[in-house]
Amino acid sequence: MEPPCGSVNTEQGWYVSAQQPEEAAAEESSPLLSNELHRQGSPGVSFGFSVFNLMNAIMGSGILGLAFVMANTGILGFSFLLLIVALLASYSVHLLLSMCVQTGGGGRHHNNSEYWRSWYLNGQTLLTIICIAIVFPLALLPKIGFLGYTSSLSFFFMVFFALVVIIKKWFIPCPLPLNFTEEYFQISNATDDCKPKLFHFSKESAYAIPTMAFSFLCHTSILPIYCELQSPSKKRMQNVTNTAIALSFLIYFISALFGYLTFYDKVESELLQGYSKYLPHDLIVMTVKLCILFAVLLTVPLIHFPARKALMMVFFSNFPFSWIRHCLVTLALNIIIVLLAIYVPDIRNVFGVVGSSTSTCLIFVFPGLFYLKLSREDFLSQKKLGACVLLVFGILVGSFSLALIILDWINK
């Protein structure tokens, strides 16, 4: 069976169909991308590896800031907001997949001695070494499917992090120690500090939804994962998305809950800083720091894939594929990532600004806006009304949160 009418850009490797939306909708029974996969002679990536890849795209450094969010919204407030963001993220992917079916988008990608005793404790040095030795080679891979192996490893690192957060809840006393030495703890008498709050709002609550949106951002990786999925179809990819978001939600909630119940209102904007303060020489804490470092950095090659492809499409779409150009663009993007990781002083600022601007646009605004523009359904149809709600919600929440964050900076 010949592929549907369309064209293949050999530089970018994306298959673009010229089908009409009605014809593309009929491809649900004969998946949109199966012909292209067959033409490439590849069975595609399994459902499990696709879930791991999408979870790797979802779960990153955002997990470190959610306990801080819970401290500033309360347990029930946090649970409600996290559930809403997760559901909206899943729905926005549903709209993206619907547009993919209607427009026919899809396809595959072608082809001193004291210093040296303590280097592994230096975060910047360790970050640079791992990026050169692991992240950069993985980012060079031309296909996203192989990253399923590293994504599964990243998933288990995140599970290990959540388990350590649960266990260490029983090793740090409450009220928290005011001063720590190797000889003694000086304990505060403020027992009210150990009472969890169901609802709580403060100026720091402005970081709540942006941080959650940042934590569930995976939309840039949806199409590459969909294109390499085994037996690709809208329904199958939606199941991948729902599974990945549900598992991510569970790990996020558990780690945030027990992180909050450990430090309460004293939780740091980056959860691991609290463990460094009160358990500075704990071997398990050091191990989980290393695991989180690996987990977050293993996310980089996955999210790097669509970023590199976007740059290639914008600047080099009329040129044939070149490994030299491929490597240089990969190197440039990795250098930018390392510099940001080293020199951004507070991760909360990243969650706040990126979450309220880029993340809300990618999760809420753009899927809703594009669906309203591209879909030929009646305006009062269920999906178009949902797209309107998504668009308005994204604009209002993103603008309001960003304004509050900027005011918070000005006041400080």
mmCIF file of C-alpha atoms in Angstrom:
data_model
loop_
_atom_site.group_PDB
_atom_site.id
_atom_site.type_symbol
_atom_site.label_atom_id
_atom_site.label_comp_id
_atom_site.label_asym_id
_atom_site.label_seq_id
_atom_site.Cartn_x
_atom_site.Cartn_y
_atom_site.Cartn_z
ATOM 1 C CA MET A 1 0.000 0.000 0.000
ATOM 2 C CA GLU A 2 1.466 3.354 -1.057
ATOM 3 C CA PRO A 3 1.741 6.198 1.467
ATOM 4 C CA PRO A 4 -1.005 8.824 1.348
ATOM 5 C CA CYS A 5 -0.486 11.849 -0.879
ATOM 6 C CA GLY A 6 2.175 14.013 0.695
ATOM 7 C CA SER A 7 5.855 14.766 0.779
ATOM 8 C CA VAL A 8 8.893 13.851 2.825
ATOM 9 C CA ASN A 9 11.521 16.400 3.795
ATOM 10 C CA THR A 10 14.712 14.321 3.912
ATOM 11 C CA GLU A 11 16.511 16.889 6.050
ATOM 12 C CA GLN A 12 13.900 16.990 8.751
ATOM 13 C CA GLY A 13 12.449 13.528 8.296
ATOM 14 C CA TRP A 14 8.870 14.648 8.945
ATOM 15 C CA TYR A 15 6.132 13.190 6.776
ATOM 16 C CA VAL A 16 3.500 15.791 5.859
ATOM 17 C CA SER A 17 0.286 14.572 4.337
ATOM 18 C CA ALA A 18 -1.833 16.559 1.913
ATOM 19 C CA GLN A 19 -5.009 14.737 2.907
ATOM 20 C CA GLN A 20 -8.149 16.632 3.659
ATOM 21 C CA PRO A 21 -9.262 16.580 7.332
ATOM 22 C CA GLU A 22 -12.150 14.264 6.521
ATOM 23 C CA GLU A 23 -9.805 11.765 4.881
ATOM 24 C CA ALA A 24 -7.290 12.035 7.700
ATOM 25 C CA ALA A 25 -9.973 11.397 10.288
ATOM 26 C CA ALA A 26 -10.686 8.128 8.579
ATOM 27 C CA GLU A 27 -7.096 7.086 9.215
ATOM 28 C CA GLU A 28 -8.040 6.159 12.812
ATOM 29 C CA SER A 29 -8.702 2.633 11.630
ATOM 30 C CA SER A 30 -5.570 2.652 9.433
ATOM 31 C CA PRO A 31 -3.145 4.674 11.555
ATOM 32 C CA LEU A 32 -1.788 7.852 10.092
ATOM 33 C CA LEU A 33 1.846 6.971 10.476
ATOM 34 C CA SER A 34 1.843 3.222 9.904
ATOM 35 C CA ASN A 35 2.630 3.512 6.193
ATOM 36 C CA GLU A 36 5.648 5.677 6.881
ATOM 37 C CA LEU A 37 6.869 3.271 9.550
ATOM 38 C CA HIS A 38 6.417 0.374 7.158
ATOM 39 C CA ARG A 39 8.290 2.258 4.472
ATOM 40 C CA GLN A 40 11.184 2.752 6.866
ATOM 41 C CA GLY A 41 11.234 -0.981 7.601
ATOM 42 C CA SER A 42 10.944 -0.492 11.378
ATOM 43 C CA PRO A 43 8.371 -1.936 13.774
ATOM 44 C CA GLY A 44 8.480 1.245 15.857
ATOM 45 C CA VAL A 45 8.914 1.822 19.586
ATOM 46 C CA SER A 46 6.922 -0.298 22.060
ATOM 47 C CA PHE A 47 4.102 1.075 24.197
ATOM 48 C CA GLY A 48 6.193 0.700 27.380
ATOM 49 C CA PHE A 49 9.241 2.517 26.039
ATOM 50 C CA SER A 50 6.977 5.253 24.674
ATOM 51 C CA VAL A 51 5.496 5.700 28.154
ATOM 52 C CA PHE A 52 8.995 5.867 29.652
ATOM 53 C CA ASN A 53 10.051 8.426 27.039
ATOM 54 C CA LEU A 54 7.015 10.602 27.698
ATOM 55 C CA MET A 55 7.454 10.308 31.475
ATOM 56 C CA ASN A 56 11.065 11.325 31.021
ATOM 57 C CA ALA A 57 9.879 14.373 29.097
ATOM 58 C CA ILE A 58 7.387 15.156 31.893
ATOM 59 C CA MET A 59 9.446 14.464 34.985
ATOM 60 C CA GLY A 60 12.507 16.575 35.586
ATOM 61 C CA SER A 61 13.631 19.263 37.980
ATOM 62 C CA GLY A 62 10.007 20.249 38.594
ATOM 63 C CA ILE A 63 9.721 17.428 41.144
ATOM 64 C CA LEU A 64 12.127 19.336 43.413
ATOM 65 C CA GLY A 65 9.841 22.375 43.673
ATOM 66 C CA LEU A 66 6.459 20.760 44.326
ATOM 67 C CA ALA A 67 6.900 20.346 48.104
ATOM 68 C CA PHE A 68 7.491 24.114 48.295
ATOM 69 C CA VAL A 69 4.278 24.604 46.319
ATOM 70 C CA MET A 70 2.366 22.379 48.735
ATOM 71 C CA ALA A 71 3.695 24.407 51.678
ATOM 72 C CA ASN A 72 2.194 27.532 50.086
ATOM 73 C CA THR A 73 -1.134 26.084 48.963
ATOM 74 C CA GLY A 74 -1.949 23.436 51.602
ATOM 75 C CA ILE A 75 -2.425 19.714 51.074
ATOM 76 C CA LEU A 76 -5.948 19.905 49.659
ATOM 77 C CA GLY A 77 -5.252 23.068 47.679
ATOM 78 C CA PHE A 78 -2.173 21.460 46.155
ATOM 79 C CA SER A 79 -4.025 18.219 45.375
ATOM 80 C CA PHE A 80 -6.823 20.079 43.616
ATOM 81 C CA LEU A 81 -4.490 22.289 41.561
ATOM 82 C CA LEU A 82 -2.158 19.428 40.616
ATOM 83 C CA LEU A 83 -5.107 17.306 39.469
ATOM 84 C CA ILE A 84 -6.525 20.173 37.398
ATOM 85 C CA VAL A 85 -3.177 20.837 35.706
ATOM 86 C CA ALA A 86 -2.655 17.118 35.010
ATOM 87 C CA LEU A 87 -6.129 16.750 33.472
ATOM 88 C CA LEU A 88 -5.722 19.890 31.364
ATOM 89 C CA ALA A 89 -2.284 18.708 30.218
ATOM 90 C CA SER A 90 -3.811 15.407 29.115
ATOM 91 C CA TYR A 91 -6.679 17.196 27.364
ATOM 92 C CA SER A 92 -4.333 19.573 25.547
ATOM 93 C CA VAL A 93 -2.388 16.544 24.242
ATOM 94 C CA HIS A 94 -5.739 15.144 23.101
ATOM 95 C CA LEU A 95 -6.290 18.318 21.070
ATOM 96 C CA LEU A 96 -2.779 18.100 19.631
ATOM 97 C CA LEU A 97 -3.351 14.505 18.556
ATOM 98 C CA SER A 98 -6.704 15.473 17.037
ATOM 99 C CA MET A 99 -4.967 18.190 15.019
ATOM 100 C CA CYS A 100 -2.292 15.697 14.004
ATOM 101 C CA VAL A 101 -4.957 13.378 12.617
ATOM 102 C CA GLN A 102 -6.850 16.209 10.903
ATOM 103 C CA THR A 103 -3.796 17.821 9.278
ATOM 104 C CA GLY A 104 -1.887 14.591 8.612
ATOM 105 C CA GLY A 105 1.258 15.651 10.472
ATOM 106 C CA GLY A 106 3.663 12.851 11.348
ATOM 107 C CA GLY A 107 6.640 10.873 10.164
ATOM 108 C CA ARG A 108 10.051 9.634 11.247
ATOM 109 C CA HIS A 109 13.454 11.155 11.793
ATOM 110 C CA HIS A 110 16.419 9.910 9.640
ATOM 111 C CA ASN A 111 19.082 9.751 9.821
ATOM 112 C CA ASN A 112 45.343 20.609 42.888
ATOM 113 C CA SER A 113 45.391 17.260 45.062
ATOM 114 C CA GLU A 114 42.641 18.424 47.462
ATOM 115 C CA TYR A 115 40.481 19.314 44.510
ATOM 116 C CA TRP A 116 40.863 15.882 42.921
ATOM 117 C CA ARG A 117 39.898 14.173 46.204
ATOM 118 C CA SER A 118 36.591 16.027 46.274
ATOM 119 C CA TRP A 119 35.711 16.646 42.604
ATOM 120 C CA TYR A 120 32.698 14.325 42.795
ATOM 121 C CA LEU A 121 31.178 16.537 45.494
ATOM 122 C CA ASN A 122 31.459 19.669 43.353
ATOM 123 C CA GLY A 123 28.097 20.115 41.631
ATOM 124 C CA GLN A 124 29.335 22.226 38.712
ATOM 125 C CA THR A 125 32.245 19.905 37.938
ATOM 126 C CA LEU A 126 30.050 16.814 38.119
ATOM 127 C CA LEU A 127 27.412 18.483 35.938
ATOM 128 C CA THR A 128 29.980 19.341 33.265
ATOM 129 C CA ILE A 129 31.507 15.855 33.247
ATOM 130 C CA ILE A 130 28.127 14.107 32.954
ATOM 131 C CA CYS A 131 26.999 16.455 30.187
ATOM 132 C CA ILE A 132 30.156 15.775 28.152
ATOM 133 C CA ALA A 133 30.288 12.024 28.786
ATOM 134 C CA ILE A 134 26.580 11.096 28.765
ATOM 135 C CA VAL A 135 24.163 13.856 27.759
ATOM 136 C CA PHE A 136 25.945 15.087 24.627
ATOM 137 C CA PRO A 137 26.407 11.605 23.059
ATOM 138 C CA LEU A 138 22.751 10.755 23.756
ATOM 139 C CA ALA A 139 21.610 14.083 22.311
ATOM 140 C CA LEU A 140 23.461 13.267 19.077
ATOM 141 C CA LEU A 141 21.201 10.270 18.418
ATOM 142 C CA PRO A 142 19.085 10.922 15.297
ATOM 143 C CA LYS A 143 16.113 8.855 16.551
ATOM 144 C CA ILE A 144 14.188 9.218 19.769
ATOM 145 C CA GLY A 145 13.220 5.555 20.207
ATOM 146 C CA PHE A 146 16.576 4.410 21.612
ATOM 147 C CA LEU A 147 16.139 6.855 24.504
ATOM 148 C CA GLY A 148 13.494 4.501 25.912
ATOM 149 C CA TYR A 149 16.316 2.661 27.701
ATOM 150 C CA THR A 150 17.670 5.797 29.382
ATOM 151 C CA SER A 151 14.135 7.039 30.042
ATOM 152 C CA SER A 152 13.291 3.846 31.945
ATOM 153 C CA LEU A 153 16.435 4.367 34.026
ATOM 154 C CA SER A 154 15.384 7.957 34.716
ATOM 155 C CA PHE A 155 11.953 6.734 35.825
ATOM 156 C CA PHE A 156 13.483 4.369 38.400
ATOM 157 C CA PHE A 157 15.702 7.189 39.673
ATOM 158 C CA MET A 158 12.568 9.274 40.263
ATOM 159 C CA VAL A 159 10.878 6.383 42.077
ATOM 160 C CA PHE A 160 13.990 6.002 44.245
ATOM 161 C CA PHE A 161 13.838 9.731 45.035
ATOM 162 C CA ALA A 162 10.198 9.423 46.139
ATOM 163 C CA LEU A 163 11.018 6.416 48.345
ATOM 164 C CA VAL A 164 13.904 8.286 50.006
ATOM 165 C CA VAL A 165 11.631 11.279 50.681
ATOM 166 C CA ILE A 166 9.148 8.928 52.373
ATOM 167 C CA ILE A 167 11.829 7.193 54.464
ATOM 168 C CA LYS A 168 13.646 10.361 55.534
ATOM 169 C CA LYS A 169 10.393 11.772 56.905
ATOM 170 C CA TRP A 170 11.108 9.663 60.015
ATOM 171 C CA PHE A 171 14.759 10.745 60.361
ATOM 172 C CA ILE A 172 14.312 14.513 60.626
ATOM 173 C CA PRO A 173 12.659 15.677 63.880
ATOM 174 C CA CYS A 174 9.821 18.127 64.086
ATOM 175 C CA PRO A 175 9.996 20.856 65.235
ATOM 176 C CA LEU A 176 13.025 21.278 63.023
ATOM 177 C CA PRO A 177 16.403 21.845 64.698
ATOM 178 C CA LEU A 178 17.470 25.478 64.834
ATOM 179 C CA ASN A 179 21.172 24.648 64.852
ATOM 180 C CA PHE A 180 22.958 21.499 63.854
ATOM 181 C CA THR A 181 26.356 20.229 64.930
ATOM 182 C CA GLU A 182 27.751 16.744 65.114
ATOM 183 C CA GLU A 183 27.234 16.802 68.893
ATOM 184 C CA TYR A 184 23.702 17.997 69.433
ATOM 185 C CA PHE A 185 20.428 19.312 68.165
ATOM 186 C CA GLN A 186 18.894 22.453 69.575
ATOM 187 C CA ILE A 187 15.156 21.975 69.187
ATOM 188 C CA SER A 188 12.611 24.752 68.795
ATOM 189 C CA ASN A 189 9.482 24.660 70.938
ATOM 190 C CA ALA A 190 7.270 25.865 68.113
ATOM 191 C CA THR A 191 5.078 22.771 67.907
ATOM 192 C CA ASP A 192 2.605 24.674 65.701
ATOM 193 C CA ASP A 193 5.198 24.376 62.943
ATOM 194 C CA CYS A 194 4.419 20.647 62.770
ATOM 195 C CA LYS A 195 0.744 20.964 61.914
ATOM 196 C CA PRO A 196 -0.019 20.389 58.214
ATOM 197 C CA LYS A 197 -2.298 22.915 56.535
ATOM 198 C CA LEU A 198 -5.083 21.801 54.253
ATOM 199 C CA PHE A 199 -5.372 25.210 52.573
ATOM 200 C CA HIS A 200 -2.827 27.981 52.665
ATOM 201 C CA PHE A 201 -2.253 31.015 50.478
ATOM 202 C CA SER A 202 0.550 33.559 50.496
ATOM 203 C CA LYS A 203 2.490 35.646 47.989
ATOM 204 C CA GLU A 204 4.556 32.517 47.252
ATOM 205 C CA SER A 205 1.367 30.803 46.033
ATOM 206 C CA ALA A 206 1.865 32.678 42.757
ATOM 207 C CA TYR A 207 4.485 30.056 41.922
ATOM 208 C CA ALA A 208 2.003 27.175 42.299
ATOM 209 C CA ILE A 209 0.411 26.747 38.874
ATOM 210 C CA PRO A 210 3.542 27.864 36.945
ATOM 211 C CA THR A 211 5.601 25.230 38.773
ATOM 212 C CA MET A 212 2.952 22.570 38.121
ATOM 213 C CA ALA A 213 2.711 23.570 34.456
ATOM 214 C CA PHE A 214 6.505 23.363 34.215
ATOM 215 C CA SER A 215 6.351 19.925 35.841
ATOM 216 C CA PHE A 216 3.836 18.520 33.327
ATOM 217 C CA LEU A 217 5.330 20.066 30.202
ATOM 218 C CA CYS A 218 5.905 17.319 27.632
ATOM 219 C CA HIS A 219 4.102 18.644 24.583
ATOM 220 C CA THR A 220 7.196 19.357 22.512
ATOM 221 C CA SER A 221 8.014 15.632 22.644
ATOM 222 C CA ILE A 222 4.530 14.346 21.756
ATOM 223 C CA LEU A 223 4.950 14.313 17.975
ATOM 224 C CA PRO A 224 8.441 12.709 17.888
ATOM 225 C CA ILE A 225 7.261 9.957 20.266
ATOM 226 C CA TYR A 226 4.036 9.508 18.286
ATOM 227 C CA CYS A 227 5.960 9.224 15.022
ATOM 228 C CA GLU A 228 8.092 6.338 16.292
ATOM 229 C CA LEU A 229 5.329 4.559 18.222
ATOM 230 C CA GLN A 230 4.687 0.945 17.280
ATOM 231 C CA SER A 231 1.350 0.690 15.410
ATOM 232 C CA PRO A 232 0.748 4.439 15.804
ATOM 233 C CA SER A 233 -2.788 5.738 16.174
ATOM 234 C CA LYS A 234 -4.411 8.608 18.000
ATOM 235 C CA LYS A 235 -6.030 6.273 20.551
ATOM 236 C CA ARG A 236 -2.794 4.395 21.251
ATOM 237 C CA MET A 237 -0.814 7.611 21.700
ATOM 238 C CA GLN A 238 -3.525 9.011 23.967
ATOM 239 C CA ASN A 239 -3.206 5.880 26.122
ATOM 240 C CA VAL A 240 0.569 6.444 26.275
ATOM 241 C CA THR A 241 -0.075 10.024 27.374
ATOM 242 C CA ASN A 242 -2.675 9.139 30.001
ATOM 243 C CA THR A 243 -0.453 6.409 31.479
ATOM 244 C CA ALA A 244 2.599 8.678 31.615
ATOM 245 C CA ILE A 245 0.720 11.604 33.170
ATOM 246 C CA ALA A 246 -1.015 9.354 35.733
ATOM 247 C CA LEU A 247 2.257 7.762 36.878
ATOM 248 C CA SER A 248 3.963 11.163 36.973
ATOM 249 C CA PHE A 249 1.078 12.589 39.006
ATOM 250 C CA LEU A 250 1.430 9.759 41.540
ATOM 251 C CA ILE A 251 5.193 10.230 41.979
ATOM 252 C CA TYR A 252 4.827 14.007 42.120
ATOM 253 C CA PHE A 253 2.131 13.861 44.772
ATOM 254 C CA ILE A 254 3.930 11.336 47.001
ATOM 255 C CA SER A 255 7.262 13.176 46.927
ATOM 256 C CA ALA A 256 5.607 16.572 47.485
ATOM 257 C CA LEU A 257 3.435 15.285 50.345
ATOM 258 C CA PHE A 258 6.210 13.624 52.321
ATOM 259 C CA GLY A 259 8.632 16.439 51.532
ATOM 260 C CA TYR A 260 6.110 18.879 52.975
ATOM 261 C CA LEU A 261 5.378 16.683 56.006
ATOM 262 C CA THR A 262 9.128 16.606 56.705
ATOM 263 C CA PHE A 263 9.850 20.344 56.622
ATOM 264 C CA TYR A 264 6.373 21.945 56.723
ATOM 265 C CA ASP A 265 6.638 25.725 56.285
ATOM 266 C CA LYS A 266 10.438 25.501 56.312
ATOM 267 C CA VAL A 267 10.564 23.541 53.057
ATOM 268 C CA GLU A 268 13.084 24.991 50.613
ATOM 269 C CA SER A 269 12.200 26.031 47.061
ATOM 270 C CA GLU A 270 14.444 23.140 45.996
ATOM 271 C CA LEU A 271 13.585 20.162 48.206
ATOM 272 C CA LEU A 272 17.046 18.592 48.350
ATOM 273 C CA GLN A 273 18.494 21.751 49.941
ATOM 274 C CA GLY A 274 16.585 20.897 53.113
ATOM 275 C CA TYR A 275 18.163 17.447 53.325
ATOM 276 C CA SER A 276 21.598 18.968 52.711
ATOM 277 C CA LYS A 277 21.007 21.296 55.653
ATOM 278 C CA TYR A 278 19.766 18.782 58.217
ATOM 279 C CA LEU A 279 21.422 15.571 56.971
ATOM 280 C CA PRO A 280 24.615 16.917 55.396
ATOM 281 C CA HIS A 281 26.641 13.684 55.615
ATOM 282 C CA ASP A 282 23.902 11.142 54.958
ATOM 283 C CA LEU A 283 25.023 8.601 52.358
ATOM 284 C CA ILE A 284 21.490 7.925 51.080
ATOM 285 C CA VAL A 285 20.834 11.645 50.598
ATOM 286 C CA MET A 286 24.092 11.967 48.656
ATOM 287 C CA THR A 287 23.092 8.978 46.543
ATOM 288 C CA VAL A 288 19.648 10.362 45.763
ATOM 289 C CA LYS A 289 21.211 13.698 44.767
ATOM 290 C CA LEU A 290 23.329 11.856 42.242
ATOM 291 C CA CYS A 291 20.273 9.917 41.013
ATOM 292 C CA ILE A 292 18.250 13.110 40.561
ATOM 293 C CA LEU A 293 21.164 14.686 38.724
ATOM 294 C CA PHE A 294 21.258 11.734 36.330
ATOM 295 C CA ALA A 295 17.442 11.664 36.011
ATOM 296 C CA VAL A 296 17.197 15.350 35.144
ATOM 297 C CA LEU A 297 20.139 15.238 32.752
ATOM 298 C CA LEU A 298 18.761 12.148 31.010
ATOM 299 C CA THR A 299 15.707 14.276 30.236
ATOM 300 C CA VAL A 300 17.866 16.719 28.275
ATOM 301 C CA PRO A 301 18.449 14.514 25.190
ATOM 302 C CA LEU A 302 14.718 13.843 24.933
ATOM 303 C CA ILE A 303 13.593 17.482 25.069
ATOM 304 C CA HIS A 304 16.635 18.468 23.035
ATOM 305 C CA PHE A 305 15.319 16.392 20.116
ATOM 306 C CA PRO A 306 12.354 18.662 19.190
ATOM 307 C CA ALA A 307 14.374 21.807 19.992
ATOM 308 C CA ARG A 308 17.089 20.820 17.512
ATOM 309 C CA LYS A 309 14.475 19.840 14.924
ATOM 310 C CA ALA A 310 12.747 23.223 15.273
ATOM 311 C CA LEU A 311 16.044 25.053 14.706
ATOM 312 C CA MET A 312 16.819 22.855 11.705
ATOM 313 C CA MET A 313 13.392 23.543 10.200
ATOM 314 C CA VAL A 314 13.666 27.314 10.724
ATOM 315 C CA PHE A 315 17.231 27.875 9.532
ATOM 316 C CA PHE A 316 18.284 24.871 7.430
ATOM 317 C CA SER A 317 15.119 23.441 5.890
ATOM 318 C CA ASN A 318 16.421 23.995 2.341
ATOM 319 C CA PHE A 319 19.740 22.255 2.957
ATOM 320 C CA PRO A 320 20.479 18.516 2.778
ATOM 321 C CA PHE A 321 21.142 16.673 6.029
ATOM 322 C CA SER A 322 24.646 17.222 7.399
ATOM 323 C CA TRP A 323 26.185 15.444 10.371
ATOM 324 C CA ILE A 324 28.490 18.410 10.949
ATOM 325 C CA ARG A 325 25.550 20.802 11.224
ATOM 326 C CA HIS A 326 23.674 18.241 13.327
ATOM 327 C CA CYS A 327 26.586 17.993 15.803
ATOM 328 C CA LEU A 328 27.203 21.758 15.987
ATOM 329 C CA VAL A 329 23.559 22.576 16.727
ATOM 330 C CA THR A 330 23.477 19.811 19.357
ATOM 331 C CA LEU A 331 26.659 21.159 20.954
ATOM 332 C CA ALA A 332 25.375 24.752 21.011
ATOM 333 C CA LEU A 333 22.097 23.776 22.685
ATOM 334 C CA ASN A 334 23.895 21.665 25.287
ATOM 335 C CA ILE A 335 26.287 24.506 26.138
ATOM 336 C CA ILE A 336 23.338 26.855 26.715
ATOM 337 C CA ILE A 337 21.675 24.286 28.999
ATOM 338 C CA VAL A 338 24.848 23.774 31.066
ATOM 339 C CA LEU A 339 25.411 27.528 31.473
ATOM 340 C CA LEU A 340 21.831 28.050 32.638
ATOM 341 C CA ALA A 341 22.112 25.140 35.095
ATOM 342 C CA ILE A 342 25.313 26.565 36.573
ATOM 343 C CA TYR A 343 24.493 30.265 36.778
ATOM 344 C CA VAL A 344 20.759 30.514 37.550
ATOM 345 C CA PRO A 345 20.814 31.240 41.311
ATOM 346 C CA ASP A 346 17.373 30.012 42.400
ATOM 347 C CA ILE A 347 15.446 27.239 40.661
ATOM 348 C CA ARG A 348 12.198 28.806 41.893
ATOM 349 C CA ASN A 349 12.780 31.692 39.460
ATOM 350 C CA VAL A 350 13.002 29.210 36.604
ATOM 351 C CA PHE A 351 9.799 27.487 37.673
ATOM 352 C CA GLY A 352 8.014 30.814 38.070
ATOM 353 C CA VAL A 353 9.036 32.657 34.915
ATOM 354 C CA VAL A 354 9.266 29.710 32.511
ATOM 355 C CA GLY A 355 6.180 28.077 34.018
ATOM 356 C CA SER A 356 3.984 31.179 33.766
ATOM 357 C CA SER A 357 5.135 32.062 30.253
ATOM 358 C CA THR A 358 6.501 29.224 28.103
ATOM 359 C CA SER A 359 4.883 26.287 29.917
ATOM 360 C CA THR A 360 1.395 27.798 30.103
ATOM 361 C CA CYS A 361 1.605 28.703 26.409
ATOM 362 C CA LEU A 362 2.704 25.219 25.365
ATOM 363 C CA ILE A 363 0.236 23.356 27.612
ATOM 364 C CA PHE A 364 -2.839 25.602 27.547
ATOM 365 C CA VAL A 365 -2.687 28.515 25.084
ATOM 366 C CA PHE A 366 -1.195 27.092 21.876
ATOM 367 C CA PRO A 367 -3.129 23.768 21.760
ATOM 368 C CA GLY A 368 -6.410 25.614 22.307
ATOM 369 C CA LEU A 369 -5.566 28.374 19.839
ATOM 370 C CA PHE A 370 -4.338 26.016 17.125
ATOM 371 C CA TYR A 371 -7.345 23.751 17.474
ATOM 372 C CA LEU A 372 -9.731 26.697 17.120
ATOM 373 C CA LYS A 373 -7.831 27.815 14.028
ATOM 374 C CA LEU A 374 -7.403 24.455 12.291
ATOM 375 C CA SER A 375 -10.516 22.490 13.184
ATOM 376 C CA ARG A 376 -13.524 22.646 10.873
ATOM 377 C CA GLU A 377 -15.954 21.623 13.587
ATOM 378 C CA ASP A 378 -18.858 23.836 14.594
ATOM 379 C CA PHE A 379 -17.814 26.467 17.133
ATOM 380 C CA LEU A 380 -20.274 25.091 19.682
ATOM 381 C CA SER A 381 -18.881 21.577 19.405
ATOM 382 C CA GLN A 382 -17.543 19.973 22.582
ATOM 383 C CA LYS A 383 -13.901 20.047 21.506
ATOM 384 C CA LYS A 384 -13.974 23.654 20.360
ATOM 385 C CA LEU A 385 -15.603 24.777 23.603
ATOM 386 C CA GLY A 386 -12.942 22.834 25.486
ATOM 387 C CA ALA A 387 -10.247 24.507 23.389
ATOM 388 C CA CYS A 388 -11.739 27.918 24.267
ATOM 389 C CA VAL A 389 -11.668 27.088 27.983
ATOM 390 C CA LEU A 390 -8.067 25.901 27.674
ATOM 391 C CA LEU A 391 -7.043 29.073 25.831
ATOM 392 C CA VAL A 392 -8.734 31.486 28.251
ATOM 393 C CA PHE A 393 -7.463 29.566 31.291
ATOM 394 C CA GLY A 394 -3.894 29.657 29.993
ATOM 395 C CA ILE A 395 -3.935 33.370 29.208
ATOM 396 C CA LEU A 396 -5.499 34.381 32.533
ATOM 397 C CA VAL A 397 -3.423 32.099 34.764
ATOM 398 C CA GLY A 398 -0.146 32.755 32.930
ATOM 399 C CA SER A 399 -0.567 36.548 32.917
ATOM 400 C CA PHE A 400 -1.772 36.729 36.520
ATOM 401 C CA SER A 401 0.984 34.465 37.850
ATOM 402 C CA LEU A 402 3.729 36.287 35.946
ATOM 403 C CA ALA A 403 2.471 39.659 37.210
ATOM 404 C CA LEU A 404 2.472 38.434 40.835
ATOM 405 C CA ILE A 405 5.964 36.968 40.461
ATOM 406 C CA ILE A 406 7.329 40.229 39.042
ATOM 407 C CA LEU A 407 5.685 42.206 41.871
ATOM 408 C CA ASP A 408 7.265 39.807 44.355
ATOM 409 C CA TRP A 409 10.682 40.479 42.829
ATOM 410 C CA ILE A 410 10.120 44.258 42.934
ATOM 411 C CA ASN A 411 9.082 44.148 46.600
ATOM 412 C CA LYS A 412 12.204 42.162 47.476
#
